[in-house]
Structure formats: C-alpha cells, structure tokens
Short mmCIF file of C-alpha atoms in Angstrom, two decimals:
data_model
loop_
_atom_site.label_atom_id
_atom_site.label_comp_id
_atom_site.label_asym_id
_atom_site.label_seq_id
_atom_site.Cartn_x
_atom_site.Cartn_y
_atom_site.Cartn_z
CA MET A 83 11.89 -9.73 -9.04
CA ARG A 84 12.45 -13.37 -8.07
CA GLY A 85 9.58 -14.26 -10.41
CA ALA A 86 7.40 -11.91 -12.41
CA GLY A 87 6.02 -9.79 -9.62
CA ASP A 88 7.36 -6.58 -10.84
CA LEU A 89 5.72 -7.28 -14.19
CA VAL A 90 2.34 -8.22 -12.66
CA ALA A 91 2.67 -5.05 -10.46
CA ARG A 92 3.16 -2.95 -13.62
CA MET A 93 -0.18 -4.26 -15.15
CA GLN A 94 -1.92 -3.28 -11.94
CA MET A 95 -0.33 0.18 -11.98
CA THR A 96 -0.67 0.97 -15.59
CA ARG A 97 -4.03 -0.71 -16.50
CA GLY A 98 -5.57 -1.09 -13.18
CA MET A 99 -5.77 -4.84 -13.62
CA LYS A 100 -6.96 -7.10 -10.81
CA ILE A 101 -4.37 -9.82 -9.78
CA LYS A 102 -5.96 -12.63 -11.91
CA GLU A 103 -6.15 -10.54 -15.04
CA ALA A 104 -2.68 -9.10 -14.58
CA LYS A 105 -1.13 -12.49 -14.12
CA ALA A 106 -2.76 -13.91 -17.20
CA TYR A 107 -1.68 -10.92 -19.28
CA VAL A 108 1.93 -11.23 -18.27
CA ALA A 109 1.95 -15.00 -18.73
CA GLU A 110 0.59 -14.58 -22.22
CA LYS A 111 3.11 -11.96 -23.15
CA LEU A 112 6.09 -14.03 -21.76
CA LYS A 113 4.63 -17.31 -23.28
CA VAL A 114 4.69 -19.07 -19.95
CA GLY A 115 2.03 -20.56 -17.80
CA VAL A 116 0.41 -18.56 -14.98
CA ALA A 117 1.87 -20.96 -12.43
CA GLU A 118 5.50 -20.30 -13.76
CA LEU A 119 5.46 -16.63 -12.97
CA THR A 120 6.21 -17.31 -9.42
CA ASP A 121 8.87 -19.84 -10.17
CA PRO A 122 12.35 -18.23 -9.64
CA VAL A 123 14.27 -20.82 -11.68
CA ILE A 124 11.94 -20.78 -14.65
CA MET A 125 11.46 -16.95 -14.50
CA ASN A 126 15.31 -16.33 -14.31
CA GLU A 127 15.64 -18.09 -17.61
CA VAL A 128 12.74 -16.21 -19.21
CA ARG A 129 13.92 -12.92 -17.88
CA SER A 130 17.49 -13.68 -19.33
CA GLU A 131 16.16 -14.70 -22.65
CA LEU A 132 14.01 -11.53 -22.90
CA GLY A 133 16.35 -9.13 -21.22
CA LEU A 134 13.88 -8.21 -18.55
CA GLY A 135 16.35 -7.69 -15.77
CA GLU A 136 17.45 -10.18 -13.13
CA MET A 137 18.20 -10.34 -9.47
CA THR A 138 21.76 -11.24 -10.08
CA PRO A 139 22.91 -9.04 -12.98
CA VAL A 140 25.63 -11.07 -14.88
CA PRO A 141 27.91 -9.19 -17.26
CA GLY A 142 26.47 -8.30 -20.54
CA ILE A 143 22.69 -8.61 -19.77
CA ALA A 144 20.08 -5.72 -19.80
CA LYS A 145 20.17 -3.89 -16.42
CA GLY A 146 18.11 -1.13 -14.98
CA ILE A 147 16.79 1.28 -17.68
CA GLU A 148 17.92 -1.03 -20.47
CA ALA A 149 15.73 -3.87 -19.08
CA LYS A 150 12.87 -1.54 -18.67
CA HIS A 151 12.94 -0.76 -22.48
CA ASN A 152 12.56 -4.43 -23.06
CA ILE A 153 9.75 -4.74 -20.39
CA ALA A 154 7.86 -1.80 -22.15
CA ARG A 155 8.17 -3.66 -25.66
CA VAL A 156 7.43 -7.26 -24.46
CA LEU A 157 4.47 -6.11 -22.22
CA ASP A 158 3.30 -3.52 -24.75
CA LEU A 159 3.39 -0.85 -21.98
CA ASP A 160 4.15 2.79 -21.82
CA ILE A 161 6.67 3.16 -18.97
CA ASN A 162 7.15 6.83 -17.86
CA CYS A 163 10.92 6.76 -17.49
CA VAL A 164 11.44 4.85 -20.68
CA ARG A 165 9.43 7.39 -22.62
CA LYS A 166 11.49 10.17 -20.95
CA PHE A 167 14.79 8.37 -21.78
CA LYS A 168 13.90 8.11 -25.40
CA THR A 169 12.86 11.77 -25.39
CA ARG A 170 16.12 12.93 -23.88
CA THR A 171 18.38 10.80 -26.07
CA GLY A 172 16.44 11.48 -29.39
CA GLY A 173 15.26 7.96 -29.59
CA MET B 198 -7.71 -31.36 21.61
CA ALA B 199 -4.35 -29.62 21.29
CA SER B 200 -4.08 -26.03 22.60
CA ILE B 201 -3.42 -23.26 20.17
CA GLN B 202 -0.43 -20.99 20.59
CA THR B 203 -1.15 -17.45 19.37
CA ARG B 204 -0.61 -13.79 20.58
CA PHE B 205 -2.33 -10.81 21.57
CA GLY B 206 -2.33 -7.73 19.50
CA ASP B 207 0.65 -6.44 21.42
CA GLY B 208 2.66 -9.54 20.57
CA SER B 209 2.63 -11.27 23.83
CA PRO B 210 2.05 -15.15 23.66
CA VAL B 211 -1.25 -16.68 24.67
CA THR B 212 -2.52 -20.21 24.65
CA MET B 213 -6.18 -20.88 23.66
CA SER B 214 -8.42 -23.78 23.42
CA ARG B 215 -10.28 -24.61 20.10
CA GLY B 216 -13.44 -23.21 21.82
CA GLU B 217 -11.79 -20.07 22.80
CA LEU B 218 -10.40 -19.55 19.31
CA ARG B 219 -13.78 -20.00 17.75
CA GLN B 220 -15.30 -17.54 20.20
CA ASP B 221 -12.64 -14.80 19.49
CA LEU B 222 -13.05 -15.35 15.68
CA GLU B 223 -16.95 -15.00 16.02
CA GLU B 224 -16.60 -11.92 18.25
CA GLY B 225 -14.08 -10.20 15.83
CA THR B 226 -16.11 -10.60 12.74
CA ALA B 227 -19.28 -9.60 14.64
CA ASP B 228 -17.54 -6.40 15.85
CA ALA B 229 -16.54 -5.38 12.33
CA ALA B 230 -19.99 -6.28 10.86
CA GLU B 231 -21.69 -4.12 13.36
CA ARG B 232 -19.34 -1.17 13.09
CA GLY B 233 -19.06 -1.19 9.34
CA SER B 234 -22.60 -2.24 8.45
CA VAL B 235 -21.06 -5.13 6.34
CA ALA B 236 -21.64 -8.87 6.19
CA PRO B 237 -19.90 -11.06 8.84
CA LEU B 238 -17.63 -13.89 7.72
CA THR B 239 -19.33 -16.93 6.66
CA GLU B 240 -19.07 -20.29 8.41
CA ASP B 241 -16.59 -21.57 5.69
CA ASP B 242 -14.47 -18.39 6.32
CA LEU B 243 -14.42 -19.08 10.14
CA ARG B 244 -13.56 -22.77 9.66
CA ARG B 245 -10.75 -21.66 7.37
CA LEU B 246 -9.33 -19.11 9.97
CA GLU B 247 -9.69 -21.88 12.61
CA ASP B 248 -7.64 -24.33 10.41
CA ILE B 249 -4.96 -21.61 9.87
CA PHE B 250 -4.70 -20.92 13.56
CA ALA B 251 -4.84 -24.57 14.58
CA SER B 252 -1.82 -25.41 12.26
CA PRO B 253 1.19 -26.48 14.35
CA HIS B 254 3.58 -25.06 11.82
CA ARG B 255 5.46 -21.90 12.67
CA PHE B 256 5.27 -20.33 9.17
CA LEU B 257 2.42 -20.71 6.71
CA GLY B 258 2.13 -19.72 2.95
CA VAL B 259 -0.66 -19.11 0.52
CA GLU B 260 -1.70 -22.00 -1.73
CA PRO B 261 0.01 -22.30 -5.17
CA GLY B 262 -1.73 -19.76 -7.60
CA ARG B 263 -2.77 -17.46 -4.83
CA GLU B 264 0.38 -15.41 -4.89
CA ILE B 265 0.15 -11.62 -4.91
CA VAL B 266 2.40 -8.77 -5.41
CA LEU B 267 3.81 -6.53 -2.73
CA SER B 268 3.94 -2.55 -2.69
CA TYR B 269 5.64 -0.78 0.26
CA ASP B 270 5.35 2.50 2.04
CA GLY B 271 8.07 4.25 3.79
CA THR B 272 10.63 1.89 2.32
CA PRO B 273 13.82 3.97 2.67
CA LEU B 274 12.69 5.02 6.08
CA LYS B 275 13.04 1.37 7.27
CA MET B 276 16.76 1.44 6.46
CA LYS B 277 17.19 4.73 8.31
CA ARG B 278 15.26 3.50 11.30
CA ALA B 279 17.33 0.48 11.64
CA GLN B 280 20.36 2.67 11.09
CA VAL B 281 21.59 0.91 8.15
CA ASN B 282 23.78 3.65 6.68
CA VAL B 283 23.09 3.44 2.98
CA ASP B 284 21.57 6.24 0.90
CA ARG B 285 18.14 5.83 -0.59
CA LEU B 286 19.39 4.67 -3.95
CA GLN B 287 21.35 1.81 -2.34
CA SER B 288 18.46 1.10 0.04
CA LEU B 289 16.17 0.60 -3.12
CA GLN B 290 18.82 -1.60 -4.73
CA ILE B 291 18.91 -3.78 -1.56
CA TYR B 292 15.19 -3.99 -1.73
CA GLU B 293 15.28 -5.09 -5.42
CA LYS B 294 18.44 -7.16 -5.69
CA LEU B 295 18.66 -8.74 -2.20
CA MET B 296 15.00 -8.97 -1.01
CA GLY B 297 13.38 -9.40 -4.45
CA ALA B 298 10.96 -6.67 -3.97
CA ASP B 299 8.09 -6.45 -6.60
CA THR B 300 7.88 -2.75 -6.41
CA LEU B 301 10.13 0.10 -4.89
CA GLU B 302 9.27 3.32 -3.11
CA MET B 303 11.32 6.41 -2.80
CA GLY B 304 10.59 8.77 -0.10
CA HIS B 305 12.13 11.47 2.01
CA VAL B 306 12.94 10.80 5.70
CA ASP B 307 10.22 13.50 6.74
CA TYR B 308 7.82 11.39 4.48
CA SER B 309 5.24 14.42 4.31
CA PHE B 310 4.68 16.45 1.14
CA LYS B 311 4.92 19.84 2.92
CA PRO B 312 8.55 19.52 3.91
CA VAL B 313 9.53 17.93 0.49
CA LYS B 314 8.09 20.81 -1.47
CA PRO B 315 11.01 23.28 -1.00
CA ILE B 316 13.64 20.47 -1.72
CA VAL B 317 11.87 18.72 -4.50
CA THR B 318 14.60 19.76 -6.97
CA PHE B 319 16.87 17.53 -4.91
CA GLU B 320 14.39 14.68 -4.83
CA GLN B 321 14.01 14.68 -8.65
CA PRO B 322 17.60 14.00 -9.81
CA LEU B 323 17.78 11.24 -7.14
CA MET B 324 14.50 9.64 -8.68
CA GLU B 325 16.07 9.92 -11.98
CA GLN B 326 19.09 8.09 -10.78
CA VAL B 327 17.08 5.45 -9.14
CA LEU B 328 15.01 4.88 -12.32
CA SER B 329 18.23 4.47 -14.37
CA VAL B 330 19.64 1.56 -12.27
CA THR B 331 16.53 -0.28 -11.00
CA THR B 332 14.08 -2.51 -12.90
CA ALA B 333 11.03 -2.80 -10.60
CA PRO B 334 8.45 -0.03 -10.76
CA VAL B 335 9.27 2.88 -8.50
CA PHE B 336 6.77 4.73 -6.51
CA TYR B 337 7.26 8.09 -4.78
CA GLY B 338 5.52 8.16 -1.49
CA ALA B 339 4.78 10.60 1.39
CA MET B 340 1.89 11.57 3.62
CA PRO B 341 -0.72 14.45 3.26
CA ASN B 342 -0.08 15.04 7.00
CA LEU B 343 -2.33 17.97 7.67
CA GLY B 344 -1.02 18.37 11.18
CA LEU B 345 1.90 20.18 9.49
CA TYR B 346 -0.31 22.96 8.45
CA SER B 347 -1.48 24.22 11.90
CA GLN B 348 0.62 26.23 14.26
CA PRO B 349 3.27 26.08 15.47
CA ASP B 350 4.43 23.91 12.49
CA GLY B 351 2.21 25.68 9.94
CA PRO B 352 0.40 28.77 9.11
CA PHE B 353 -3.09 28.16 10.37
CA PRO B 354 -4.62 28.29 13.78
CA ASN B 355 -4.32 25.01 15.66
CA PRO B 356 -7.79 23.20 15.55
CA ALA B 357 -6.83 21.15 18.66
CA GLU B 358 -6.50 24.35 20.69
CA LEU B 359 -9.53 26.09 19.14
CA MET B 360 -11.90 23.31 19.68
CA PRO B 361 -11.46 22.88 23.48
CA ARG B 362 -12.27 26.69 23.62
CA GLY B 363 -15.52 26.07 21.86
CA GLN B 364 -14.27 27.79 18.70
CA ILE B 365 -15.74 25.04 16.48
CA LYS B 366 -16.35 27.25 13.41
CA GLU B 367 -12.80 28.64 13.70
CA ALA B 368 -11.30 25.19 13.96
CA GLN B 369 -13.31 23.96 10.77
CA GLU B 370 -12.09 27.02 8.85
CA SER B 371 -8.53 26.07 9.70
CA TYR B 372 -9.01 22.63 8.51
CA GLU B 373 -10.56 23.93 5.20
CA ALA B 374 -7.57 26.28 4.70
CA ALA B 375 -5.11 23.47 5.45
CA VAL B 376 -6.79 21.16 2.86
CA GLU B 377 -6.28 23.82 0.01
CA GLU B 378 -2.53 24.25 0.85
CA ALA B 379 -2.03 20.49 1.29
CA VAL B 380 -3.49 19.85 -2.07
CA LYS B 381 -1.27 22.46 -3.75
CA ASP B 382 1.85 20.86 -2.09
CA ILE B 383 0.88 17.27 -3.01
CA VAL B 384 0.31 18.16 -6.61
CA TYR B 385 3.29 20.17 -6.97
CA VAL B 386 5.65 17.44 -5.40
CA CYS B 387 3.89 14.45 -7.30
CA GLY B 388 3.86 16.41 -10.47
CA ALA B 389 7.59 16.95 -10.29
CA LEU B 390 8.35 13.49 -9.45
CA TYR B 391 6.07 12.17 -12.22
CA GLU B 392 7.84 14.69 -14.64
CA SER B 393 11.14 13.00 -13.49
CA GLY B 394 9.79 9.52 -14.52
CA ALA B 395 8.45 8.00 -11.41
CA ASP B 396 6.09 5.01 -12.14
CA ALA B 397 3.63 5.90 -9.41
CA ILE B 398 2.75 7.89 -6.44
CA ILE B 399 1.74 6.53 -3.09
CA LEU B 400 -0.35 8.92 -0.78
CA ASP B 401 0.19 7.12 2.38
CA THR B 402 -1.42 7.27 5.80
CA VAL B 403 -4.29 9.21 4.30
CA GLY B 404 -6.66 10.23 6.99
CA ALA B 405 -4.12 10.42 9.92
CA ALA B 406 -5.48 13.92 10.71
CA GLY B 407 -9.04 13.01 10.07
CA ASP B 408 -11.70 13.80 7.41
CA ALA B 409 -9.73 16.94 6.20
CA ASP B 410 -6.67 14.77 5.62
CA VAL B 411 -8.74 12.44 3.43
CA LEU B 412 -10.26 15.20 1.53
CA ALA B 413 -6.77 16.61 0.65
CA GLY B 414 -5.68 13.14 -0.47
CA LEU B 415 -8.77 12.72 -2.74
CA LYS B 416 -8.74 16.27 -4.24
CA ALA B 417 -4.96 15.78 -5.02
CA THR B 418 -5.54 12.42 -6.62
CA GLU B 419 -8.19 13.84 -8.80
CA ILE B 420 -6.06 16.72 -9.95
CA LEU B 421 -3.16 14.55 -10.67
CA THR B 422 -5.06 12.01 -12.60
CA GLU B 423 -6.71 14.53 -14.70
CA LYS B 424 -3.30 16.34 -15.29
CA TYR B 425 -1.38 13.14 -16.03
CA PRO B 426 -3.69 10.50 -17.47
CA GLY B 427 -1.17 7.76 -17.23
CA ILE B 428 -0.25 8.27 -13.58
CA CYS B 429 -0.86 5.58 -10.93
CA VAL B 430 -1.84 6.99 -7.61
CA GLU B 431 -2.13 4.47 -4.67
CA LEU B 432 -4.10 5.76 -1.88
CA GLY B 433 -3.04 4.06 1.41
CA MET B 434 -5.26 4.82 4.41
CA ALA B 435 -4.28 5.59 7.93
CA SER B 436 -7.08 3.72 9.84
CA GLU B 437 -10.33 1.72 9.27
CA PHE B 438 -12.47 4.63 10.20
CA ILE B 439 -12.31 8.22 9.04
CA LEU B 440 -12.22 10.49 12.01
CA GLY B 441 -14.61 13.51 11.94
CA MET B 442 -12.17 16.08 13.26
CA HIS B 443 -13.92 18.56 10.99
CA SER B 444 -17.01 16.37 10.64
CA GLY B 445 -18.67 18.44 7.95
CA LEU B 446 -16.46 17.76 4.96
CA SER B 447 -17.60 15.81 2.01
CA TYR B 448 -16.33 14.61 -1.40
CA LYS B 449 -18.63 14.24 -4.31
CA GLY B 450 -21.60 14.62 -1.97
CA VAL B 451 -20.51 11.90 0.51
CA ARG B 452 -19.75 12.90 4.06
CA LEU B 453 -16.24 11.76 4.90
CA ALA B 454 -16.41 11.46 8.70
CA GLY B 455 -17.27 7.95 9.73
CA LEU B 456 -16.55 6.04 6.48
CA TYR B 457 -15.32 2.42 6.57
CA PRO B 458 -12.99 0.84 4.02
CA HIS B 459 -15.57 -0.35 1.72
CA ASP B 460 -17.02 3.29 1.45
CA GLN B 461 -13.54 4.93 1.43
CA LEU B 462 -12.69 2.65 -1.74
CA LYS B 463 -15.72 3.98 -3.63
CA LEU B 464 -14.55 7.64 -3.21
CA ALA B 465 -10.91 6.65 -4.04
CA GLN B 466 -12.13 5.09 -7.24
CA GLN B 467 -14.16 8.17 -8.11
CA ALA B 468 -11.13 10.36 -7.43
CA GLY B 469 -9.09 8.21 -9.97
CA ALA B 470 -6.80 6.01 -7.59
CA ARG B 471 -5.47 3.01 -9.37
CA ILE B 472 -4.60 1.14 -6.20
CA PHE B 473 -6.32 1.29 -2.90
CA GLY B 474 -4.76 0.39 0.49
CA PRO B 475 -7.34 0.00 3.11
CA VAL B 476 -6.42 -0.35 6.92
CA CYS B 477 -7.67 -2.07 9.87
CA ASN B 478 -6.08 -1.14 13.17
CA THR B 479 -4.94 -3.83 15.65
CA ASN B 480 -6.39 -3.80 19.10
CA SER B 481 -3.41 -4.56 21.32
CA GLY B 482 -5.54 -6.07 24.16
CA LYS B 483 -7.44 -8.54 21.92
CA SER B 484 -6.11 -11.75 20.58
CA THR B 485 -4.67 -12.18 17.02
CA PRO B 486 -7.55 -14.41 16.03
CA TRP B 487 -10.10 -11.60 17.12
CA ASN B 488 -8.06 -8.99 15.28
CA LEU B 489 -7.72 -10.98 12.11
CA SER B 490 -11.34 -11.95 11.93
CA ARG B 491 -12.35 -8.36 12.49
CA ALA B 492 -9.77 -7.08 9.82
CA ILE B 493 -10.76 -9.71 7.21
CA THR B 494 -14.47 -8.80 7.67
CA PHE B 495 -13.77 -5.14 6.83
CA MET B 496 -11.28 -6.09 3.90
CA LYS B 497 -13.53 -8.64 2.36
CA ALA B 498 -16.32 -6.14 2.11
CA CYS B 499 -13.93 -3.74 0.54
CA CYS B 500 -12.66 -6.32 -2.07
CA GLU B 501 -16.11 -7.22 -3.07
CA GLU B 502 -16.82 -3.69 -3.90
CA ALA B 503 -13.47 -2.97 -5.73
CA ASP B 504 -13.07 -2.44 -9.42
CA ILE B 505 -9.29 -1.46 -8.87
CA PRO B 506 -6.59 -3.57 -7.23
CA ILE B 507 -6.56 -3.69 -3.45
CA HIS B 508 -3.33 -3.74 -1.54
CA VAL B 509 -4.34 -4.13 2.05
CA ASN B 510 -1.93 -2.60 4.61
CA MET B 511 -0.22 -5.31 6.63
CA GLY B 512 2.46 -4.16 9.08
CA MET B 513 3.14 -3.10 12.53
CA GLY B 514 -0.21 -2.48 14.19
CA VAL B 515 -2.46 -2.86 11.09
CA GLY B 516 -3.95 -5.82 9.18
CA ALA B 517 -3.99 -7.92 12.56
CA MET B 518 -0.31 -7.64 12.78
CA THR B 519 1.09 -7.11 16.22
CA VAL B 520 1.81 -3.58 17.45
CA HIS B 521 5.55 -4.35 17.59
CA ASP B 522 8.58 -3.28 15.49
CA HIS B 523 9.33 -7.04 14.66
CA PRO B 524 6.03 -8.80 13.89
CA PRO B 525 6.33 -12.42 14.80
CA LEU B 526 6.46 -14.70 11.69
CA ASP B 527 3.63 -16.93 13.14
CA VAL B 528 1.29 -13.85 13.11
CA ALA B 529 2.55 -12.29 10.02
CA SER B 530 2.31 -15.54 7.83
CA ARG B 531 -1.07 -16.57 9.20
CA ALA B 532 -2.54 -12.98 8.79
CA SER B 533 -1.08 -12.76 5.21
CA LYS B 534 -2.38 -16.20 4.13
CA ALA B 535 -5.81 -15.60 5.62
CA MET B 536 -6.12 -12.17 4.16
CA VAL B 537 -5.00 -13.14 0.59
CA GLU B 538 -7.12 -16.39 0.54
CA ILE B 539 -10.35 -15.14 2.06
CA CYS B 540 -10.36 -11.72 0.73
CA ARG B 541 -9.10 -12.43 -2.87
CA LEU B 542 -6.59 -9.59 -2.65
CA ASP B 543 -4.50 -8.14 -5.38
CA GLY B 544 -1.52 -7.15 -3.32
CA LEU B 545 -0.25 -6.36 0.12
#
C-alpha cells in the first residue's frame, strides 16, 4: 500500500500474472514507469489523483470500498466485493 | 580475510571463515539437489550467496526493480499471539494503514476449517465489514488440518494409534474418510467467505498431516475453482517434503508421498491454484548459509517449473529463517534478498 503492491498483487490473484507481467500491466494502466510503482512519494500522488486509496486517508478522498470501485475501473478488473456491492445497492 | 558473522538455524550467532562459508553453501545445495533430484545452484548463484553473507551491513535489500509483493498467513493470529488486544478488523487496518501491507488475510484464531464451519455465519459479516473499510485485497485463510478429524478430536479412528498396532489398512481407511470430510468443510467455508466478497482463499500449512492432508487441499481447490471460476486459491505448504502418512494416496495419477516443491507445484497448478507457496524447513543445527543454499535450490527448481506466481514461505523455521519467534534482521534480509534475486520469485 506504500506503493502499488496491492495493485500488483491483484493482478497475480485475478489473472495469475507473474511479477514482471503484473508490474508492467499496472504501470501501463496508471500511466507511470515500472520503477515508480515502488516509490511511495510518486505513488501517493498517483493514488490520490485516481482515487485508489492511500495509507493516510485524508478527508474527502475515496476510502475502503470506494477506492476499490476505482481500482476495478482503472485496472479493468472484476473485484468480487465491488461486484457484490453494486448488486446489493442496485448499481 | 574478515570473518563472517551469521547464525545457526536456531538463531544462535556463529563466526565463519570465507572457506567455511563456501563449504556450507556447497553442502546445502548438494543436500537439496540429492534429495529433490533437482539441479544444484550454479557457480554464479554460489558466488552471489557468498557476497550476500560477506556483506558487513546488518540489513540488505533487493536491487531496484526486483521488488515483489507480500502475502501473509495467520495474520490476525500474530496480533493475538503478541497479546495486542484489537479485534480482527482493527488488526487488518493496522496491517494496511501502519505496516503498508500489500495483501490482508482474515482468519479465525483456531485457523482450521473444521472449527470454522459451525461459526461461518459469524465470519461472513466480519469479512463483509473488513472488505468495506480496507483497500488491499483480502484473503480468508485456514488449514486443512486433518489431525482434527481423528479421535479424540474427530469422528474417525486415530491412525497414530492404529499403525503401531499393525492395523495399517484401518489407518489408511481412516485417512481416506478424513479427506472426504475435510474437503466438504473447506469447500463449505471457502464458498461462504467467497460469497461474502473475499478476494481470495489461502489453504495454509497444507500437508501438515501428510499426504492425506495434501489430497484434501488439492481436491478442495479443484472443486472451488470449478464452482467459482474467478476465485483465487493460494496453496501454502507445510514442509518441503510430503510425508507418506497414508503412503498410497495419489492425485491425478501422481503419488503424493515424497514429492518435493517442484513436483508439488505441478499438482497445485492442475488443481487450479492461482498462487503457490512452497516451503523449505530450517535445520536448527546447521548454519544459515547451509539452510539458505539448500532452500534456494528447492525454490529455484520450483520457480523454473511455475506457470503461476510463486510466494515462497519465509518465516519462523522456514525459508532458511531461524527457528525463533523474532527472526534476526541480518538473517531475514539476507534470506529474502537471496531468495528473490536468485529464484526470480513473484512474492513472499
């Protein structure tokens, strides 16, 4: 969560991607370099801009399940709990 | 040449010469290569390990670009064990917000599927709450733990009592019956947690009760991945070698007893696991260089065969880490760096 580890992990978990492929996929979707994925300063800005959740959730930003809606959209992923949230709320 | 400070597998310090270091590295990889019928480490690998152990720095890290992701097992139990009095939801928030964890794992303090089954309706709403307030992917984890299916803890005759009496067939039948019940429990619990929105399942410490335990894990994985095509199942093993407690069990025509990580992986892939967590146990009477060289030999062979991400188990007593509640950072960082850089891992 300091960088993009949770996002890279999601690609391993949902698509079975190996680490190199998963990093490249996330970097492309976030429009950053692969090396920037582990930079906490750069990634905090990127996560803030895209609403992907942050270590220190300041007022007004997407948090928790809200951030996961954005992660699903940005990474083009089906996230189990996001899908269930939409079903339960008629979204 | 300067002496090298390292440790035995039990954590006690030891000073070695460069020659002694090299000898332990060579003996460690030779041991793994012979036992597992895999290739020993190359000269380049051994030199890399030598350099890592010869470094005077207390803490080492991977080279830029070699960072990997971390998954966990028994996460909430660590808080309980340390008597940090927070509930599981808070413990996962601590992992995410304070430790920066890449993934989270919810589990019950018993950490076995059998005792969770009757209380799964209490686990589900907590999982749903956790998912609503966290961002990192959330696993639900527990062990197949076939030991809980034999008397006095379970319904079936205890194989450990039957075998010394020479009742081998009865012991095998008990294991076979336990497998079927364990599979039902695992599928029931995991299905419920996945229906509640969990991102993934960890079947942890698979094989702790031997080959029957592994068979239960593989069968449950197969059923879960057929029933829920999107589900991620991580299979984390108990040891480097599947003990043949039954000895005659097989999965898809392959006898389970005696398989080492690179062969365990193949069956995990066939069962539908999306992440595999191999293990190499630490020998507390041997040095860390011996243990690490041995562990990397097994894991390198496993990674070379893998089509799915590999998250090697690195913790107390496994992955060359010391058999101690508080693994020293000099060992933890060297073992992690070497494991990631030589094996080309996907995670730990």
